[in-house]
Structure formats: structure tokens, C-alpha cells
Coordinates of C-alpha atoms and ligand atoms in Angstrom, one line a residue:
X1162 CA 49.9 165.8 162.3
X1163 CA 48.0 165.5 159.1
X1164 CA 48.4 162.7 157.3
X1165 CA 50.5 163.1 153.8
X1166 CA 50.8 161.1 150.8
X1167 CA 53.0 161.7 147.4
X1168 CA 51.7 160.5 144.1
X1169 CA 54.7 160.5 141.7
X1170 CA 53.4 160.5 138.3
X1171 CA 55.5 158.7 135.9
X1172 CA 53.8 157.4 133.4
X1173 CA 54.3 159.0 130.6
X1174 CA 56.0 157.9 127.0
X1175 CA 58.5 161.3 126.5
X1176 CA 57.1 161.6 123.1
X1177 CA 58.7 165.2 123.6
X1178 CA 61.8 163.7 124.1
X1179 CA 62.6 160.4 121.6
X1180 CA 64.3 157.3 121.5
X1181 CA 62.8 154.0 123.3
X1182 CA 63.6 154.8 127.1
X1183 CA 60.9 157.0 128.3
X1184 CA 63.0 160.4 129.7
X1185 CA 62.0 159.7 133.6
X1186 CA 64.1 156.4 133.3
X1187 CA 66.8 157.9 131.6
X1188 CA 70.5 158.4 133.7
X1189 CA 71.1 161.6 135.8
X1190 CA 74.4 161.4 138.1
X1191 CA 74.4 157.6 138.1
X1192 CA 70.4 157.1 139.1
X1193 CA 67.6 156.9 136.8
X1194 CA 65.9 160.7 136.7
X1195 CA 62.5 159.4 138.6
X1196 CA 65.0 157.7 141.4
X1197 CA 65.7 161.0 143.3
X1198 CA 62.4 162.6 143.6
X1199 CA 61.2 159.1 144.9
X1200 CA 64.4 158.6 147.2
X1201 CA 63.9 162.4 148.6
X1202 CA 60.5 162.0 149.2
X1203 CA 61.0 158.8 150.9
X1204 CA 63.0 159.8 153.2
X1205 CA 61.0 163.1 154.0
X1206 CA 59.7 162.5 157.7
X1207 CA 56.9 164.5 156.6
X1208 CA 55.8 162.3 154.1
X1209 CA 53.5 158.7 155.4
X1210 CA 53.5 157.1 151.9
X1211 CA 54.9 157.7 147.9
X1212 CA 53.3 155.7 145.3
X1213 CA 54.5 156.2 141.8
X1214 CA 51.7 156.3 138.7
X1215 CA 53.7 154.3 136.0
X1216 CA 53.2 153.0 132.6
X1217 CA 52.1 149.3 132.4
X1218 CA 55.3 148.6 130.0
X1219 CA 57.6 150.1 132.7
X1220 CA 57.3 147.6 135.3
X1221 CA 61.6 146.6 135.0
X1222 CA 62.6 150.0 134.7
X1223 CA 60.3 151.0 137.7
X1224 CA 61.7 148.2 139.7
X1225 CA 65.2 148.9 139.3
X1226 CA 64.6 152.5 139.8
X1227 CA 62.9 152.5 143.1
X1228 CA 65.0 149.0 144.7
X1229 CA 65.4 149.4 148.0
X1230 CA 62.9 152.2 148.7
X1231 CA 60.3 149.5 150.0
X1232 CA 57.3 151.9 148.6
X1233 CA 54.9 148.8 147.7
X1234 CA 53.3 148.6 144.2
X1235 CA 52.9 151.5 141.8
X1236 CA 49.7 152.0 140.3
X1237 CA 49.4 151.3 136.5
X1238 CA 48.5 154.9 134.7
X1239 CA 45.6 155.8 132.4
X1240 CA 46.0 157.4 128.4
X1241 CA 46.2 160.8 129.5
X1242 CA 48.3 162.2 132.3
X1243 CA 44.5 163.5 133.9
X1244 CA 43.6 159.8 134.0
X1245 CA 46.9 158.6 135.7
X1246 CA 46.6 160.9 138.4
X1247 CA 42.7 160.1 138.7
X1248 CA 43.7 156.3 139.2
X1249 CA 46.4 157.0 141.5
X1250 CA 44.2 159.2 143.9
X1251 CA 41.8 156.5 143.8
X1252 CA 44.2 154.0 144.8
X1253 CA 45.0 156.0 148.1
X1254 CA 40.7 156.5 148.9
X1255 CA 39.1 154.8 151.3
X1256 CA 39.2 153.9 155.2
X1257 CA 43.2 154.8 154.9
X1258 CA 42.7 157.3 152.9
X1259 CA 45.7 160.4 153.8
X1260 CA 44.6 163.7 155.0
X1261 CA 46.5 165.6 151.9
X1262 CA 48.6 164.5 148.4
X1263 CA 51.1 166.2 146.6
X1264 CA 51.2 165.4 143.1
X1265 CA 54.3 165.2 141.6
X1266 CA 56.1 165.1 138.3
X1267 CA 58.7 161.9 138.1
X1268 CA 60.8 164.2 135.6
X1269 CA 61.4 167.2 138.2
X1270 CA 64.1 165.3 140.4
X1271 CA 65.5 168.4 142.3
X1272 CA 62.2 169.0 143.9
X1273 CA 64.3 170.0 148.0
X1274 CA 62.7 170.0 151.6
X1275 CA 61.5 173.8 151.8
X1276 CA 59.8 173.7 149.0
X1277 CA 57.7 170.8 150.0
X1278 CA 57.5 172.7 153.4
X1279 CA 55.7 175.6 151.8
X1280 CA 53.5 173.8 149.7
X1281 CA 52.4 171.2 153.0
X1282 CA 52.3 174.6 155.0
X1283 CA 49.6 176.3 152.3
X1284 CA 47.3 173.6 152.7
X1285 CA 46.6 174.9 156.6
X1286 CA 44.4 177.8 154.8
X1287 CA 43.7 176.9 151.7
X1288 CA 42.5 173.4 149.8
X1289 CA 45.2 173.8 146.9
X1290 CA 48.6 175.2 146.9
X1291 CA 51.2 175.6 143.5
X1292 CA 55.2 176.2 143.8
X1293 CA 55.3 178.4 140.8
X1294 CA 57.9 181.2 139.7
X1295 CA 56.9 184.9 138.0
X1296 CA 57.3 184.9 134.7
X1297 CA 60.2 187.2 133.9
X1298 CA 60.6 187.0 129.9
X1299 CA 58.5 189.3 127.6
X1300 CA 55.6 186.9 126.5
X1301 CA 54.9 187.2 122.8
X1302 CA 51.8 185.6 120.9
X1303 CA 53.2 184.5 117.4
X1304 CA 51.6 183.6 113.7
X1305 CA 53.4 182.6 110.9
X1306 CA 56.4 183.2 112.1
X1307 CA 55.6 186.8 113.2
X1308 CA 54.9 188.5 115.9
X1309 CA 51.4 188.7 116.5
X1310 CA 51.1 190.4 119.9
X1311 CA 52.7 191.0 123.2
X1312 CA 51.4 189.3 126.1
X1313 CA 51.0 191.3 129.6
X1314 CA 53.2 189.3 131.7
X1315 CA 52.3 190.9 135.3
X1316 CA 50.7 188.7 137.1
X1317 CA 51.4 185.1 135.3
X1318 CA 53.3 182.5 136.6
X1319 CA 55.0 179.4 135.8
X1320 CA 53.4 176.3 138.0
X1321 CA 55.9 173.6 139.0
X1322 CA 55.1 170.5 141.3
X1323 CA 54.5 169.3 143.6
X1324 CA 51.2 170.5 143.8
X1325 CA 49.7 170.2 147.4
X1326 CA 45.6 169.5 147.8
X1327 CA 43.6 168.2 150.9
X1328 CA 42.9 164.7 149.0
X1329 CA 39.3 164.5 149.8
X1330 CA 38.6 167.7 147.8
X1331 CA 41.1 166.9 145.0
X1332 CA 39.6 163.5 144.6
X1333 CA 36.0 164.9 143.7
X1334 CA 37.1 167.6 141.6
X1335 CA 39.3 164.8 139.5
X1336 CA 36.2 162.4 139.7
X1337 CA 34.5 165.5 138.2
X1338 CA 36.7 166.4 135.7
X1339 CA 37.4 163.3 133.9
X1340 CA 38.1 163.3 130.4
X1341 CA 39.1 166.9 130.2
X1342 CA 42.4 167.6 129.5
X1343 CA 43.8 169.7 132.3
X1344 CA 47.3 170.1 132.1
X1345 CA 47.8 170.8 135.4
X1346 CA 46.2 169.2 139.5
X1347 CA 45.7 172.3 140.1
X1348 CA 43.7 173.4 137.2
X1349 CA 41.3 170.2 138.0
X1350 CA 40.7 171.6 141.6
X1351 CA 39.8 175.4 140.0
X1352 CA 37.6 173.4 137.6
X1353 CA 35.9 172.7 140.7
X1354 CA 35.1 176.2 142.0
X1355 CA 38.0 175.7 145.0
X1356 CA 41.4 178.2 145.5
X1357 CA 44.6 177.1 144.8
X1358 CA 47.3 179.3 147.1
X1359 CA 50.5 180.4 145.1
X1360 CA 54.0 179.0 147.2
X1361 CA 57.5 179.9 146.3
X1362 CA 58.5 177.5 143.2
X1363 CA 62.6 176.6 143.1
X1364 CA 64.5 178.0 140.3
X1365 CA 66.2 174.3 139.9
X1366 CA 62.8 172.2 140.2
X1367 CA 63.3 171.8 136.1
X1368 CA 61.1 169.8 134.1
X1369 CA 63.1 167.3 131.9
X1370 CA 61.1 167.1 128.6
X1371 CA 63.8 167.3 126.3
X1372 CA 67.6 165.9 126.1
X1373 CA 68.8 169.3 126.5
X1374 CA 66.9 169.7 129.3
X1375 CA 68.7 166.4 130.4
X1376 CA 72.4 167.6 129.7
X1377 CA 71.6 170.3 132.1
X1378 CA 70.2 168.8 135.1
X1379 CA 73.7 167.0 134.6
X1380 CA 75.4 170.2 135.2
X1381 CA 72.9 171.0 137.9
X1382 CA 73.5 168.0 139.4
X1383 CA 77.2 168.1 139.3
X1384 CA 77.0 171.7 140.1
X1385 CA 78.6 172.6 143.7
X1386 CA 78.9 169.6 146.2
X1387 CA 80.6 168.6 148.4
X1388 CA 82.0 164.6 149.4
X1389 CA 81.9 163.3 152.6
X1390 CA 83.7 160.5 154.3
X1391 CA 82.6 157.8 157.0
X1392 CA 83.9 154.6 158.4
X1393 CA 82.7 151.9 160.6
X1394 CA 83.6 148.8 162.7
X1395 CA 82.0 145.8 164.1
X1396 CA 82.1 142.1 165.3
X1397 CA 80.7 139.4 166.0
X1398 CA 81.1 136.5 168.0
X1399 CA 81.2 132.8 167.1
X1400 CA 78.1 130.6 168.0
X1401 CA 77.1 127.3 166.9
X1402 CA 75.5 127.0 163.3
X1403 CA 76.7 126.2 160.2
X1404 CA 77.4 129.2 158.1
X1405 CA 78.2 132.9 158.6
X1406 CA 76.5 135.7 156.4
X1407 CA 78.3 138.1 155.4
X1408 CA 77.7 141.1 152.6
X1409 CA 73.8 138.6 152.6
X1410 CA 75.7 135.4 151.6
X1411 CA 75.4 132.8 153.5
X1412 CA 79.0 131.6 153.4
X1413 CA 79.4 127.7 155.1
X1414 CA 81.0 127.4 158.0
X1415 CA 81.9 125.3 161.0
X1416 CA 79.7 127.4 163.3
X1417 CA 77.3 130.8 162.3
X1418 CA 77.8 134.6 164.1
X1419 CA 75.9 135.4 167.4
X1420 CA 73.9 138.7 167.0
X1421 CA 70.4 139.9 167.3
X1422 CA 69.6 140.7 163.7
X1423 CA 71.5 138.1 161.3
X1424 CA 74.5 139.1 162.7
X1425 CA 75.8 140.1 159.2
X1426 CA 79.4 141.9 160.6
X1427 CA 79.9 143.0 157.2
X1428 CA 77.0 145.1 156.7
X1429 CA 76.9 146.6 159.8
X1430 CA 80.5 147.9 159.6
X1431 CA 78.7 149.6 156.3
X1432 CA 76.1 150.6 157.7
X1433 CA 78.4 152.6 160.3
X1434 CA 80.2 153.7 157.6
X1435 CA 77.2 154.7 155.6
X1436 CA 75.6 156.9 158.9
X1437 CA 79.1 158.3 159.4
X1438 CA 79.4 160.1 156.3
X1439 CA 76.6 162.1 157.0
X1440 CA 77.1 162.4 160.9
X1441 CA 73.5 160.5 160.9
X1442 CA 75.1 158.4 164.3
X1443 CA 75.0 154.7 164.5
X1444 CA 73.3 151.5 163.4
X1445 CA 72.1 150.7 167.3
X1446 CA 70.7 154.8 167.6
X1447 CA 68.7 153.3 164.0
X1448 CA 68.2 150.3 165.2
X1449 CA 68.1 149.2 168.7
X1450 CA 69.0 145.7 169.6
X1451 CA 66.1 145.8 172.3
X1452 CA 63.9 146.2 169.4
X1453 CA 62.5 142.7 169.1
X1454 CA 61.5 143.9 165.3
X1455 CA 65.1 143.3 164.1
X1456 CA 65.4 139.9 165.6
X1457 CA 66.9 137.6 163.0
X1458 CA 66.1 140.3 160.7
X1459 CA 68.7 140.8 157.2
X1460 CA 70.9 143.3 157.5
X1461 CA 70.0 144.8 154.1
X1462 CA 67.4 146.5 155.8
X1463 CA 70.2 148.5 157.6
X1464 CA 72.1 149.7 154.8
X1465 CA 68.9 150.8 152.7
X1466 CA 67.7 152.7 155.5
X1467 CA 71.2 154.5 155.4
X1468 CA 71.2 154.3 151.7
X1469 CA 67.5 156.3 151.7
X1470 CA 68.6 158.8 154.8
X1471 CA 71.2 159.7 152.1
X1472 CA 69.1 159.9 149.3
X1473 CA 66.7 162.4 151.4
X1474 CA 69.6 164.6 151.4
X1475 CA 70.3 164.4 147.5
X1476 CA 73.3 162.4 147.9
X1477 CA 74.6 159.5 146.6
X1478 CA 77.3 156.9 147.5
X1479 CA 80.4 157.2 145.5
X1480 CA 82.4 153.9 146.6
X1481 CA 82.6 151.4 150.0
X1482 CA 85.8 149.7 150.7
X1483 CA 85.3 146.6 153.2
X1484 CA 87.7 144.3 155.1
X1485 CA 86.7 141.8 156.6
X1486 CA 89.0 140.3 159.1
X1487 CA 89.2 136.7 160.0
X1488 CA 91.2 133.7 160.4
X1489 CA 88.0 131.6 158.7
X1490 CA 86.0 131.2 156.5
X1491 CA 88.3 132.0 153.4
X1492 CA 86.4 135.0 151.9
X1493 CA 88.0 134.7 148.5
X1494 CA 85.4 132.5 147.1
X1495 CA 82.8 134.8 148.0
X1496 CA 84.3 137.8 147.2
X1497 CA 82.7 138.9 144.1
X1498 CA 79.6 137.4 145.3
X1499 CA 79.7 139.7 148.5
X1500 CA 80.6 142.5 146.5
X1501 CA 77.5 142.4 143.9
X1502 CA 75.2 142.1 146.4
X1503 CA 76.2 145.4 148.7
X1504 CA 76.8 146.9 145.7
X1505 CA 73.0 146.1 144.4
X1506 CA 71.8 146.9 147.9
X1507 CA 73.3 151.0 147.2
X1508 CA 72.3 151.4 143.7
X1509 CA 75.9 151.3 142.8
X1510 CA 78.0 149.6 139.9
X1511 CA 80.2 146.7 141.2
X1512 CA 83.6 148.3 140.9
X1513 CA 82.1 151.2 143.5
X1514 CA 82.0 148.2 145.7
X1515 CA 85.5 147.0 147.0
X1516 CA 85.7 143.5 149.3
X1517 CA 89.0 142.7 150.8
X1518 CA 89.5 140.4 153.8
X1519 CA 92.9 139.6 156.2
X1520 CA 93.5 137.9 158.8
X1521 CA 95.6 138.6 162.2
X1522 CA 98.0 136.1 161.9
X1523 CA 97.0 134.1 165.1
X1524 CA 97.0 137.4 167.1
X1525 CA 94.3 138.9 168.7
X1526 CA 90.5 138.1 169.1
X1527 CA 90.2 137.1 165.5
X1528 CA 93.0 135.1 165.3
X1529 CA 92.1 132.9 168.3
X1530 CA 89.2 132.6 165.7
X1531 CA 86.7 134.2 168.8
X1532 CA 85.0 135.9 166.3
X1533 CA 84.8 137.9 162.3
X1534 CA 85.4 141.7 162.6
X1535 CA 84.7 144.2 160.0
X1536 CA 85.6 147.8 158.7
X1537 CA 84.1 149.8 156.5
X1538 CA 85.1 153.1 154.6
X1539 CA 82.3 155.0 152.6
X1540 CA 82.5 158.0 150.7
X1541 CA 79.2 159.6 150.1
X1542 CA 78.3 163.1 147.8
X1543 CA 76.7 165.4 148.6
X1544 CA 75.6 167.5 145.2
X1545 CA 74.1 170.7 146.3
Ligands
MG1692 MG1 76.8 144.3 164.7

């Protein structure tokens, strides 16, 4: 299978759009706008690496944006949009170089599957490929306020991205160009003599340049969906050590969980839940406790992997509710603790995050204090 790598460029300024946060960072259903492109493609099993293009300035917003998506460093952009996507291809050359690149705009977030499926699919025949729509409005050329002539519409079309290229060819043509001003990829590779192939576009891959544009995306996004509903359980044995983790806290104790990864009970019952919600099966089908990888390994890197498999399906988590259930340690110092850092690990505000804990009043496995069980409800939307 040929290698694919997405360049998300977002490192523009929004003149278009005003105020101080540029539009790509901006809020669209609880994420910031650039977060669900990246998230989708992420997730995309298609895809072998995203890099974002980003403004030097935009380092925070970037962080908090992509957290959790484990892309590695974005590459700092250039004056022009040309010269950001120039330095990002160059970043990706060399002996690892990817067989093609989509180019992508960070302020498109409802880029979907298929559509990146036609545009991957074009590049089979052809070294360039565009998602772009018909224009269906009457085009008029205007002067002073006047009409000044009416524009033959047949055969235009609007170009959206992601724009697909075989990299080696896109990466000359963009070493060529330079300094040009293309608005577009694709207009770089015809600079460059080569055919660009015309794929499907999606009538909601919408540029935001504008708050308007913004306030509907927000309708779009809250448009039709549906919510979906998971749980999970787990436990864990006692073992000697001196603390249990739970939620990531190390919380002292008179002995530690036994477990192949960190044994964090918690986060696995979340991680069930998580996977349930959208019939995505279980944390051992994810990750197998044979797999010597996850030895000792934190059990963040369970829910983010749920978190993203989410994400690649546009959806987003709406609120966790945890018990944990023990006869010790007492959770209730930790509680708020526990609950910040899940709720950091999902992208979500605090109070989407609830931590309650119980015990079983002597009875049972836990309260022969064998052991800390957890379970975990999670409600997950799915927009469109
Ligand atoms: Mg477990």
C-alpha cells in the first residue's frame, strides 16, 4: 500500500476573519476548529502520518488543540500560505519520505472518509487530484458597483481540500514555484506542466474564513446526530508496592495493583466504556496483554487511542461517570485530582468528568480488600 502523509496547513493569521485568536483555533462543538480535521485524519487507517504547518506564535493553541493525538512536532510556516506548504513538504523529503500527501486546509474540519477515498483513489492514474463542486450560481464580473459581464459558468468549479499529489512530483513543482502566489496545491503542480484529476468535493467540507462562516459550521455540526452509550468494568488485584494509580494519580497506599500495563483499574473501566459506545470491542482486542509493548505502560494511552477512534468518526465525548469501588485507599482526596486528569486526557471540561467511589461494606471481593474494581458509563455523540 502506498505510503500517505497529511500536511494540515494552519498557519495562517484570519485577517479575513478579526479579533486576536486566529479562526482555526477558534471553538466549534467544544473542540478548537483545526482539532477535528487532525483527530479525523489521525485516526484514518489510510493515513501513516499528519503534520500540521502552524504559525510560530501558535505553539499553546497548537498544543492544546492536537493533545493526545501523539502527531510529533508541527512545522513552523513561511509568510505566505505557498511557503508554509513548501516547508512542510520539505519536512516529510528524504529517505522516509511518503509515497503521496494530501494537503489540507486546518479551517475545513468536516473534511469525511469518502472523500479522502476518492481523492487517495485519483492518484492511481493521475499525479494530482482536487475534491471540487460545479459551480451552480450565475457568475457575474462586476465594476463600480455594476454589472460588468456575465461569466460562462459551464465547466468551472469550486476546489476544496484535501488536495491529493504523488509527493515526489508535488515537491519539485513547489521547489519550482516559489515565490509565486498560487492560491491553490494544485495550481503549483499545473504550474509544473503535470494533470490534476477532478474528485467529487463534499457540500459540507466549508471553508471557515469568516464568523459567519463559523456560526454555521455550528449548525452543521449540531445538525443531525445521534448519542451513543457505553459502559465498562474492571479490576485489579492487590500486590505489593506502595501506591495504586488510579485516573494517572499515583494515590499512596499500603500495597500497589497487579496488572500488565500500570494496572490503572480506573482507566480501563473507561476505556471499556469509551470502545463500548461505539461497538469498537474491548481494551484487551486494542491492546493485548501478551503484547510486551504495554508492559508497565500508562493507561492514558488507552483512553486516547479510544478518544482518537472516536474522533475518526466525528464524534465527541459528552460526559464519563466513574465509580470506583474499594474498601481503601479513600478516594475523596483524590477525587478532583482524578477527575481533571481523565477529563484532560478526552478534551473535555471537568464537570463532563464525574468521580465517585463506594465501597462494599465488607462484602465481596473488594471488601475482603482482594482488590479495586471499577465501572465506567460514557456517553459519546455522534454529529452526522
Ligand atoms: Mg484492566
Amino acid at each position: 500500500m502506498a505510503r500517505c502523509a497529511v500536511l494540515v496547513v494552519a498557519a495562517g493569521r484570519g485577517r479575513r476573519f478579526g479579533g486576536d485568536l486566529p479562526k482555526q483555533y477558534r471553538d466549534l462543538g467544544g473542540r478548537p476548529v483545526l482539532r477535528h480535521s487532525l483527530g479525523l485524519f489521525r485516526a484514518d487507517p489510510r493515513i501513516s502520518l499528519v503534520r500540521a504547518v502552524i504559525h510560530p506564535d501558535d505553539q499553546g493553541l497548537y498544543d492544546l488543540a492536537a493533545a493526545g493525538l501523539d502527531l510529533g512536532p508541527p512545522v513552523p510556516g513561511g509568510a505566505e500560505r505557498q511557503d508554509s506548504v513548501r516547508l512542510g513538504l520539505e519536512s516529510l523529503a528524504g529517505p522516509a519520505a511518503p509515497d503521496l500527501v494530501l494537503i489540507h486546509d486546518g479551517a475545513r474540519p468536516f473534511v469525511d472518509a469518502d472523500l479522502i477515498g476518492r481523492v487517495i483513489a485519483a492518484l492511481k492514474d493521475h499525479p494530482g487530484a482536487v475534491p471540487a463542486l460545479p459551480v451552480a450560481d450565475t457568475l457575474k464580473r462586476g465594476a463600480d458597483g455594476l454589472v460588468a459581464g456575465t461569466v460562462e459558468r459551464a465547466g468551472l468549479w469550486r476546489a476544496q481540500t484535501p488536495q491529493g499529489f504523488r509527493f515526489a512530483e508535488i515537491l519539485a513543482a513547489h521547489r519550482a514555484a516559489a515565490g509565486r502566489a498560487l492560491t491553490d496545491d494544485a495550481a503549483v503542480l499545473e504550474s509544473a506542466g503535470l494533470a490534476v484529476a477532478l474528485v467529487p468535493g463534499g457540500e459540507d467540507n466549508v471553508k471557515i474564513t469568516t464568523a459567519l462562516d463559523l456560526e454555521r459550521a455550528a449548525r452543521l455540526f449540531q445538525g443531525p446526530g445521534e448519542t451513543r452509550i457505553g459502559n465498562g468494568f474492571d479490576a485489579h488485584r492487590f500486590a505489593p508496592g506502595t501506591a495504586v494509580t488510579l485516573c494517572g494519580v499515583a494515590i499512596p497506599h499500603e500495597c500497589g495493583l497487579e496488572g500488565h500495563s500500570d494496572a490503572d483499574v480506573a482507566l480501563h473501566a473507561v476505556t471499556d466504556a469509551l470502545l463500548g459506545a461505539i461497538a469498537a470491542g474491548d481494551i484487551g482486542l486494542h491492546f493485548p496483554p501478551s503484547d510486551p509493548r504495554w508492559r508497565g505502560a500508562p493507561s492514558r494511552l488507552f483512553v486516547e487511542h479510544a478518544r482518537r477512534l472516536i474522533e475518526g468518526l466525528s464524534g465527541q465525548v459528552v460526559n464519563i461517570d466513574l465509580t470506583v469501588i474499594c474498601e481503601a485507599p479513600r478516594i475523596g482526596p483524590w477525587r478532583a485530582e482524578m477527575a481533571d486528569g481523565l477529563a484532560a486526557m478526552l478534551g473535555v471540561s471537568s464537570g463532563r468528568v464525574g468521580v465517585k467511589a463506594t465501597t462494599t461494606e465488607g462484602m465481596g471481593f473488594t471488601g475482603r480488600r482482594e482488590g479495586i474494581a471499577a465501572q465506567a458509563v460514557a456517553m459519546v455523540r455522534l454529529p452526522r
